[in-house]
């Protein structure tokens, strides 16, 4: 089982994101990705989303990607506010881990991290050392 720090680098290759800083959040059940605009559409009879996001902190660089809608659920944030969010299922690569994870989508423009890594994605794969950062390196970087 790999050890994560309180923040780590990950990649979401199916969304075209080769590197994204994630806050490791054991208080969050489901992982969450920043999206400032969402546009549902139909693709071959299935419900999909066009997703606009800023993958880097402190940058206005936009990325537009598409993903099949996996679900819609009510999510309560750390401030106690509840909102209905789209959920997608996409591959996450962090360290030696490379598997599909559920991501809820919401606007995180005011937050420091563009992605939260929640308990569901970590369970059975990682332990967390809250005193450390970036223990597993940046995706694509050689050691």
mmCIF file of C-alpha atoms in Angstrom:
data_model
loop_
_atom_site.group_PDB
_atom_site.id
_atom_site.type_symbol
_atom_site.label_atom_id
_atom_site.label_comp_id
_atom_site.label_asym_id
_atom_site.label_seq_id
_atom_site.Cartn_x
_atom_site.Cartn_y
_atom_site.Cartn_z
ATOM 1 C CA UNK A 1 0.000 0.000 0.000
ATOM 2 C CA UNK A 2 1.449 3.374 -1.040
ATOM 3 C CA UNK A 3 1.598 6.353 1.314
ATOM 4 C CA UNK A 4 0.178 9.694 0.167
ATOM 5 C CA UNK A 5 1.054 13.092 1.532
ATOM 6 C CA UNK A 6 -1.641 15.708 2.220
ATOM 7 C CA UNK A 7 -1.214 16.853 -1.389
ATOM 8 C CA UNK A 8 -0.150 14.822 -4.416
ATOM 9 C CA UNK A 9 0.182 14.964 -8.195
ATOM 10 C CA UNK A 10 -2.225 12.921 -10.293
ATOM 11 C CA UNK A 11 -3.177 12.509 -13.947
ATOM 12 C CA UNK A 12 -6.584 12.067 -15.590
ATOM 13 C CA UNK A 13 -5.508 10.733 -19.009
ATOM 14 C CA UNK A 14 -9.027 10.164 -20.384
ATOM 15 C CA UNK A 15 -9.718 13.881 -19.825
ATOM 16 C CA UNK A 16 -6.409 14.989 -21.341
ATOM 17 C CA UNK A 17 -4.952 16.095 -17.980
ATOM 18 C CA UNK A 18 -1.353 14.913 -17.710
ATOM 19 C CA UNK A 19 -0.727 16.503 -14.299
ATOM 20 C CA UNK A 20 -3.017 18.018 -11.673
ATOM 21 C CA UNK A 21 -2.364 18.930 -8.046
ATOM 22 C CA UNK A 22 -4.760 17.128 -5.716
ATOM 23 C CA UNK A 23 -5.567 17.806 -2.084
ATOM 24 C CA UNK A 24 -5.857 14.481 -0.289
ATOM 25 C CA UNK A 25 -9.097 14.855 1.662
ATOM 26 C CA UNK A 26 -10.011 12.045 4.066
ATOM 27 C CA UNK A 27 -13.072 14.089 5.053
ATOM 28 C CA UNK A 28 -14.524 13.858 1.537
ATOM 29 C CA UNK A 29 -16.308 10.657 0.525
ATOM 30 C CA UNK A 30 -16.069 11.203 -3.237
ATOM 31 C CA UNK A 31 -13.285 12.825 -5.225
ATOM 32 C CA UNK A 32 -14.066 16.157 -6.848
ATOM 33 C CA UNK A 33 -12.790 17.981 -9.932
ATOM 34 C CA UNK A 34 -13.035 21.677 -10.730
ATOM 35 C CA UNK A 35 -15.344 22.554 -13.642
ATOM 36 C CA UNK A 36 -16.472 26.120 -14.305
ATOM 37 C CA UNK A 37 -18.905 25.217 -17.092
ATOM 38 C CA UNK A 38 -20.833 22.035 -17.883
ATOM 39 C CA UNK A 39 -22.885 21.297 -20.979
ATOM 40 C CA UNK A 40 -24.877 18.048 -21.151
ATOM 41 C CA UNK A 41 -25.314 16.518 -24.602
ATOM 42 C CA UNK A 42 -26.393 13.281 -26.229
ATOM 43 C CA UNK A 43 -23.799 11.026 -27.881
ATOM 44 C CA UNK A 44 -25.038 7.871 -29.602
ATOM 45 C CA UNK A 45 -28.038 7.643 -27.276
ATOM 46 C CA UNK A 46 -26.045 8.196 -24.059
ATOM 47 C CA UNK A 47 -25.857 11.244 -21.787
ATOM 48 C CA UNK A 48 -22.462 12.971 -21.866
ATOM 49 C CA UNK A 49 -20.956 16.195 -20.517
ATOM 50 C CA UNK A 50 -18.742 18.758 -22.141
ATOM 51 C CA UNK A 51 -16.553 20.033 -19.296
ATOM 52 C CA UNK A 52 -14.651 23.326 -19.158
ATOM 53 C CA UNK A 53 -11.953 23.534 -16.506
ATOM 54 C CA UNK A 54 -8.790 25.308 -15.450
ATOM 55 C CA UNK A 55 -6.423 22.393 -14.695
ATOM 56 C CA UNK A 56 -3.700 24.538 -13.080
ATOM 57 C CA UNK A 57 -3.875 26.676 -9.970
ATOM 58 C CA UNK A 58 -3.380 30.427 -10.588
ATOM 59 C CA UNK A 59 -3.888 30.031 -14.353
ATOM 60 C CA UNK A 60 -6.670 30.940 -16.761
ATOM 61 C CA UNK A 61 -5.622 28.202 -19.228
ATOM 62 C CA UNK A 62 -8.812 26.425 -20.248
ATOM 63 C CA UNK A 63 -9.241 22.779 -21.082
ATOM 64 C CA UNK A 64 -12.431 21.433 -22.643
ATOM 65 C CA UNK A 65 -13.022 17.692 -22.387
ATOM 66 C CA UNK A 66 -15.912 15.240 -22.612
ATOM 67 C CA UNK A 67 -17.041 12.385 -20.389
ATOM 68 C CA UNK A 68 -20.047 10.106 -20.122
ATOM 69 C CA UNK A 69 -22.371 10.991 -17.221
ATOM 70 C CA UNK A 70 -22.103 8.254 -14.612
ATOM 71 C CA UNK A 71 -24.618 9.655 -12.096
ATOM 72 C CA UNK A 72 -26.095 12.771 -10.500
ATOM 73 C CA UNK A 73 -26.126 13.127 -6.708
ATOM 74 C CA UNK A 74 -26.628 15.545 -3.904
ATOM 75 C CA UNK A 75 -23.295 16.430 -2.303
ATOM 76 C CA UNK A 76 -22.780 18.380 0.908
ATOM 77 C CA UNK A 77 -19.567 20.421 0.938
ATOM 78 C CA UNK A 78 -17.396 21.184 3.962
ATOM 79 C CA UNK A 79 -19.406 24.369 4.582
ATOM 80 C CA UNK A 80 -22.640 22.376 4.892
ATOM 81 C CA UNK A 81 -24.050 23.522 1.536
ATOM 82 C CA UNK A 82 -25.812 20.873 -0.538
ATOM 83 C CA UNK A 83 -25.836 20.879 -4.330
ATOM 84 C CA UNK A 84 -26.753 18.452 -7.087
ATOM 85 C CA UNK A 85 -23.591 17.435 -8.948
ATOM 86 C CA UNK A 86 -22.801 15.441 -12.041
ATOM 87 C CA UNK A 87 -20.586 12.402 -11.459
ATOM 88 C CA UNK A 88 -18.210 10.981 -14.058
ATOM 89 C CA UNK A 89 -16.118 7.814 -13.978
ATOM 90 C CA UNK A 90 -12.591 8.305 -15.330
ATOM 91 C CA UNK A 91 -9.108 6.840 -14.908
ATOM 92 C CA UNK A 92 -6.850 8.330 -12.253
ATOM 93 C CA UNK A 93 -3.104 7.760 -12.308
ATOM 94 C CA UNK A 94 -1.161 8.523 -9.118
ATOM 95 C CA UNK A 95 2.061 6.690 -8.238
ATOM 96 C CA UNK A 96 1.514 3.026 -9.190
ATOM 97 C CA UNK A 97 -2.282 3.400 -8.955
ATOM 98 C CA UNK A 98 -4.116 3.517 -12.288
ATOM 99 C CA UNK A 99 -7.843 2.796 -12.093
ATOM 100 C CA UNK A 100 -11.272 4.353 -12.690
ATOM 101 C CA UNK A 101 -12.557 6.672 -9.953
ATOM 102 C CA UNK A 102 -15.775 8.613 -9.483
ATOM 103 C CA UNK A 103 -15.403 12.392 -9.687
ATOM 104 C CA UNK A 104 -18.082 14.914 -8.840
ATOM 105 C CA UNK A 105 -17.863 18.161 -10.818
ATOM 106 C CA UNK A 106 -18.238 21.619 -9.285
ATOM 107 C CA UNK A 107 -16.797 25.095 -9.575
ATOM 108 C CA UNK A 108 -13.673 25.291 -7.384
ATOM 109 C CA UNK A 109 -12.407 28.673 -8.676
ATOM 110 C CA UNK A 110 -12.191 30.027 -5.132
ATOM 111 C CA UNK A 111 -10.381 26.923 -3.832
ATOM 112 C CA UNK A 112 -6.621 26.396 -3.818
ATOM 113 C CA UNK A 113 -6.717 22.898 -5.350
ATOM 114 C CA UNK A 114 -8.448 21.986 -8.616
ATOM 115 C CA UNK A 115 -9.075 18.435 -7.386
ATOM 116 C CA UNK A 116 -9.830 16.669 -4.122
ATOM 117 C CA UNK A 117 -8.942 13.003 -3.722
ATOM 118 C CA UNK A 118 -11.642 11.452 -1.511
ATOM 119 C CA UNK A 119 -11.893 8.310 0.601
ATOM 120 C CA UNK A 120 -13.584 6.105 -2.012
ATOM 121 C CA UNK A 121 -10.639 6.416 -4.389
ATOM 122 C CA UNK A 122 -8.060 5.886 -1.621
ATOM 123 C CA UNK A 123 -9.709 2.993 0.214
ATOM 124 C CA UNK A 124 -7.603 -0.166 0.093
ATOM 125 C CA UNK A 125 -4.864 1.479 -1.982
ATOM 126 C CA UNK A 126 -3.304 4.222 0.143
ATOM 127 C CA UNK A 127 -2.548 5.424 3.645
ATOM 128 C CA UNK A 128 -2.071 9.128 4.339
ATOM 129 C CA UNK A 129 0.809 10.879 6.107
ATOM 130 C CA UNK A 130 -0.497 14.410 6.761
ATOM 131 C CA UNK A 131 3.029 15.728 7.462
ATOM 132 C CA UNK A 132 4.249 14.977 3.915
ATOM 133 C CA UNK A 133 3.644 16.303 0.392
ATOM 134 C CA UNK A 134 4.104 14.898 -3.111
ATOM 135 C CA UNK A 135 5.442 11.510 -1.953
ATOM 136 C CA UNK A 136 4.570 9.756 -5.231
ATOM 137 C CA UNK A 137 6.081 12.292 -7.614
ATOM 138 C CA UNK A 138 4.629 13.951 -10.680
ATOM 139 C CA UNK A 139 3.053 11.737 -13.373
ATOM 140 C CA UNK A 140 5.426 11.170 -16.264
ATOM 141 C CA UNK A 141 8.461 12.302 -14.284
ATOM 142 C CA UNK A 142 11.349 9.875 -14.012
ATOM 143 C CA UNK A 143 12.952 9.226 -10.655
#
